[in-house]
CSV table of C-alpha atoms and ligand atoms in Angstrom, one decimal:
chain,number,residue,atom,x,y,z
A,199,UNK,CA,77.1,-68.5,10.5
A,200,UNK,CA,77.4,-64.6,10.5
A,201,UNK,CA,80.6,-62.8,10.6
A,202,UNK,CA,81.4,-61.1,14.2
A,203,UNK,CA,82.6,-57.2,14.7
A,204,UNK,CA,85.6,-57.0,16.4
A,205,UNK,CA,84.8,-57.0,20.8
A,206,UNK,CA,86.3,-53.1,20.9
A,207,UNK,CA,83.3,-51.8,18.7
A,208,UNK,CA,80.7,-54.1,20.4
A,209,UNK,CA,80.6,-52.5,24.1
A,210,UNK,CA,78.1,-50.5,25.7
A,211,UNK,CA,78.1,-47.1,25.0
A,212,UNK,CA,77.1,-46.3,28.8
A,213,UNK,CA,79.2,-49.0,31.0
A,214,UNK,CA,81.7,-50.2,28.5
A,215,UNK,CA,80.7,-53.5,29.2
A,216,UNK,CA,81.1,-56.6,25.9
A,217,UNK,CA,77.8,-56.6,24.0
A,218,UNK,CA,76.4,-59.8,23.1
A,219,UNK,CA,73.6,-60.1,20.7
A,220,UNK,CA,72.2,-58.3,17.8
A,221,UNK,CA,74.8,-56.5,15.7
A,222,UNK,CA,72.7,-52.9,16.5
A,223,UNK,CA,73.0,-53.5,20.1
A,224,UNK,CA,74.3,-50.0,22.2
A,225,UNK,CA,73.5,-50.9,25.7
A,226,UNK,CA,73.7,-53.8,27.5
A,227,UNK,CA,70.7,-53.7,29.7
A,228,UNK,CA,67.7,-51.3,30.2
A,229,UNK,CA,69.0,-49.7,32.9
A,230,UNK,CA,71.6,-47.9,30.6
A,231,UNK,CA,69.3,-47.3,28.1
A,232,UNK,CA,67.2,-45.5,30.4
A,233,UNK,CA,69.9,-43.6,31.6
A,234,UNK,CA,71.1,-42.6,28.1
A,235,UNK,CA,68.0,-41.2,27.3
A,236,UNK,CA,67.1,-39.9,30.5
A,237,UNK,CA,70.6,-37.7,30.0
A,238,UNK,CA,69.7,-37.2,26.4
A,239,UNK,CA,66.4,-35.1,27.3
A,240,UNK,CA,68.3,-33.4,30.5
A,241,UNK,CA,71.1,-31.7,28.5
A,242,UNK,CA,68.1,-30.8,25.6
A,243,UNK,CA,65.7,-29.7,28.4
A,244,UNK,CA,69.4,-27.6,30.2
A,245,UNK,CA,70.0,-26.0,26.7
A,246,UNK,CA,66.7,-25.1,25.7
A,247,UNK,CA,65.8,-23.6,29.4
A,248,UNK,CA,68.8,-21.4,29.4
A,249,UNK,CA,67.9,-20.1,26.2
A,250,UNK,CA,64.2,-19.5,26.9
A,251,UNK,CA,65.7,-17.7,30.1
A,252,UNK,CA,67.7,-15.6,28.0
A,253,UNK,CA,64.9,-14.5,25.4
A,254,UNK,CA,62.2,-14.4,28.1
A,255,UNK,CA,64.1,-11.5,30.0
A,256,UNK,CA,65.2,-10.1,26.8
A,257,UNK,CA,61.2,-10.0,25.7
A,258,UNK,CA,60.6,-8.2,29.1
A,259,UNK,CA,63.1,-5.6,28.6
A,260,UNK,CA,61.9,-4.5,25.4
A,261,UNK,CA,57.9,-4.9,26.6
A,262,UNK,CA,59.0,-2.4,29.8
A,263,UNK,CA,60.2,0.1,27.2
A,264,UNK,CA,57.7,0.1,25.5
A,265,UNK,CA,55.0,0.3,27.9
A,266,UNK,CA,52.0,1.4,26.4
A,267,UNK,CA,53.2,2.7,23.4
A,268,UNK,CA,53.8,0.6,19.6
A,269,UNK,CA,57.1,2.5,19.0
A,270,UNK,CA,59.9,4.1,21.0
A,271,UNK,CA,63.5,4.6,21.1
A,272,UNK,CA,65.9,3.8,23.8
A,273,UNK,CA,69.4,4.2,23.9
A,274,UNK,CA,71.6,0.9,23.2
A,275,UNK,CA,73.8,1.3,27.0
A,276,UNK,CA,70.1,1.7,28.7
A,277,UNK,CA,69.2,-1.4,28.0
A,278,UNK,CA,72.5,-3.6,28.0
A,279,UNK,CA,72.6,-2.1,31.8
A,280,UNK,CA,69.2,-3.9,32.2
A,281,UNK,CA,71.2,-7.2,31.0
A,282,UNK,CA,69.6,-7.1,27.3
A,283,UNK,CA,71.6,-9.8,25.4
A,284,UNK,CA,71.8,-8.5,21.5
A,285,UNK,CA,72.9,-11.8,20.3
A,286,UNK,CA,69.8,-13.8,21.3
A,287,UNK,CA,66.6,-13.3,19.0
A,288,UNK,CA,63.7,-14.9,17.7
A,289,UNK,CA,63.9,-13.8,14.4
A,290,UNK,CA,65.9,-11.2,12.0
A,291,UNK,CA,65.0,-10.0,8.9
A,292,UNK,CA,66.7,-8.0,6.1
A,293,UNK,CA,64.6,-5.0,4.6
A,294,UNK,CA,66.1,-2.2,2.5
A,295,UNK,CA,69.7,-2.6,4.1
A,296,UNK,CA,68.4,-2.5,7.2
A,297,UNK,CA,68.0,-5.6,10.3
A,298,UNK,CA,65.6,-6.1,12.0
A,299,UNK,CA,65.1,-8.3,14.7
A,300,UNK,CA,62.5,-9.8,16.7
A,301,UNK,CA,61.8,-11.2,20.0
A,302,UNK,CA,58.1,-12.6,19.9
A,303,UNK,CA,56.4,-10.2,17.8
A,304,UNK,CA,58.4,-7.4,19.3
A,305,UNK,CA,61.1,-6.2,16.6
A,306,UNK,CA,63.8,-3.5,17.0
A,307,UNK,CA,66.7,-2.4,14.5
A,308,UNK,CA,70.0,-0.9,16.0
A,309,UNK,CA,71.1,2.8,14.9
A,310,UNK,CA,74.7,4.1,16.2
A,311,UNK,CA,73.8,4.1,20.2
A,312,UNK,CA,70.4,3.7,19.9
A,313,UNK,CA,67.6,0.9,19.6
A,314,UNK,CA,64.1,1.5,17.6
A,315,UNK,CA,61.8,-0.6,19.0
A,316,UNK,CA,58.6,-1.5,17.6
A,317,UNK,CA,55.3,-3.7,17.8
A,318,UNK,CA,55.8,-6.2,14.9
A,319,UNK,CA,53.5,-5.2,12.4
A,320,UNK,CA,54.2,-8.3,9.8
A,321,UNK,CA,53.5,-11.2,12.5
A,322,UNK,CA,52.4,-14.0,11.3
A,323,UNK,CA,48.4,-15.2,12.6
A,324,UNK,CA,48.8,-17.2,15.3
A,325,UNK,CA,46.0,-19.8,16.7
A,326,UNK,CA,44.3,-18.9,20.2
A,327,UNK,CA,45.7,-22.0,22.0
A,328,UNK,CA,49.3,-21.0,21.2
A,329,UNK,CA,48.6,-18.3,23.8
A,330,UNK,CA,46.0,-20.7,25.9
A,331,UNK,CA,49.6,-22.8,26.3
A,332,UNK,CA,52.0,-20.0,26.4
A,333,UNK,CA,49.8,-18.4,29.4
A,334,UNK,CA,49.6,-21.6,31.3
A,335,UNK,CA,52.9,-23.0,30.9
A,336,UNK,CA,54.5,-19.1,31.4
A,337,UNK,CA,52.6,-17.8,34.3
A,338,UNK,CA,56.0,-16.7,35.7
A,339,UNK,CA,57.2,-14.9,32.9
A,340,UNK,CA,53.8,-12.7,32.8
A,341,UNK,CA,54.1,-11.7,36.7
A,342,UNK,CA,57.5,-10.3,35.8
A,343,UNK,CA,56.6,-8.2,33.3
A,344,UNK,CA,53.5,-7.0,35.7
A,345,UNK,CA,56.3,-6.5,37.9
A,346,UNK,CA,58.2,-4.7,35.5
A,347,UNK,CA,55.2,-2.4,34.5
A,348,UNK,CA,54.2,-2.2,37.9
A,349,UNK,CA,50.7,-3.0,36.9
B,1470,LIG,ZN1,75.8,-50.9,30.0
């Protein structure tokens, strides 16, 4: 004979109800596994969204300003005004006292009221079907910057 937990820490972690069984036991039936899960990837799949949203428009901003060219500078209100969020990035890097930060091989470093942007010259090699994927699954995000560059 094997030594029962107390009933208060044996309940499932969805409905509450009095699990009976194996001492690992969390839910009581599938149904609430299901739905923990289910709300397990919703809130990663809310969080993760709202941050791609965030860096995609940011990526867009800085792609409009620099147009054509592998270098500009723009002042730091302009592009705030265009709803440029500083504090998300994809990378940042430290170099001679200076930071630099990236969005997707873009970088830009911050200067009193003005932003340096560049074309990252360090990025890494990256395989062909990253972009195979990134074109498919982010058709959307490539019309808005057509939009954006009016081409
Ligand atoms: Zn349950």
């Amino acid at each position: 004979m094997h030594s029962e937990k107390p009933l208060s820490s044996r309940q499932c972690v969805i409905c509450s109800s009095v699990l009976v069984g194996r001492s690992d036991k969390r839910f009581c039936d599938i149904k609430c596994r299901n739905y923990y899960h289910a709300e397990v990837r919703r809130s990663v799949k809310s969080v993760v969204s709202e941050t791609m949203k965030i860096l995609k428009h940011n990526y867009v901003q800085l792609t409009g300003m620099l147009g054509e060219k592998d270098s500009c500078v723009v002042d730091r209100l302009a592009l705030e005004r265009k709803g440029f969020r500083f504090n998300y990035v994809t990378d940042a890097e430290l170099l001679g006292g200076i930071i630099y930060y990236s969005l997707f091989g873009i970088r830009y470093r911050l200067y009193k009221k003005r932003v340096y942007i560049s074309v990252d010259s360090n990025r890494k090699p990256v395989s062909p079907f990253i972009f195979e994927r990134w074109n498919r699954e982010y058709a959307e995000t490539k019309t808005g910057i057509a939009e954006q560059l009016r081409i």
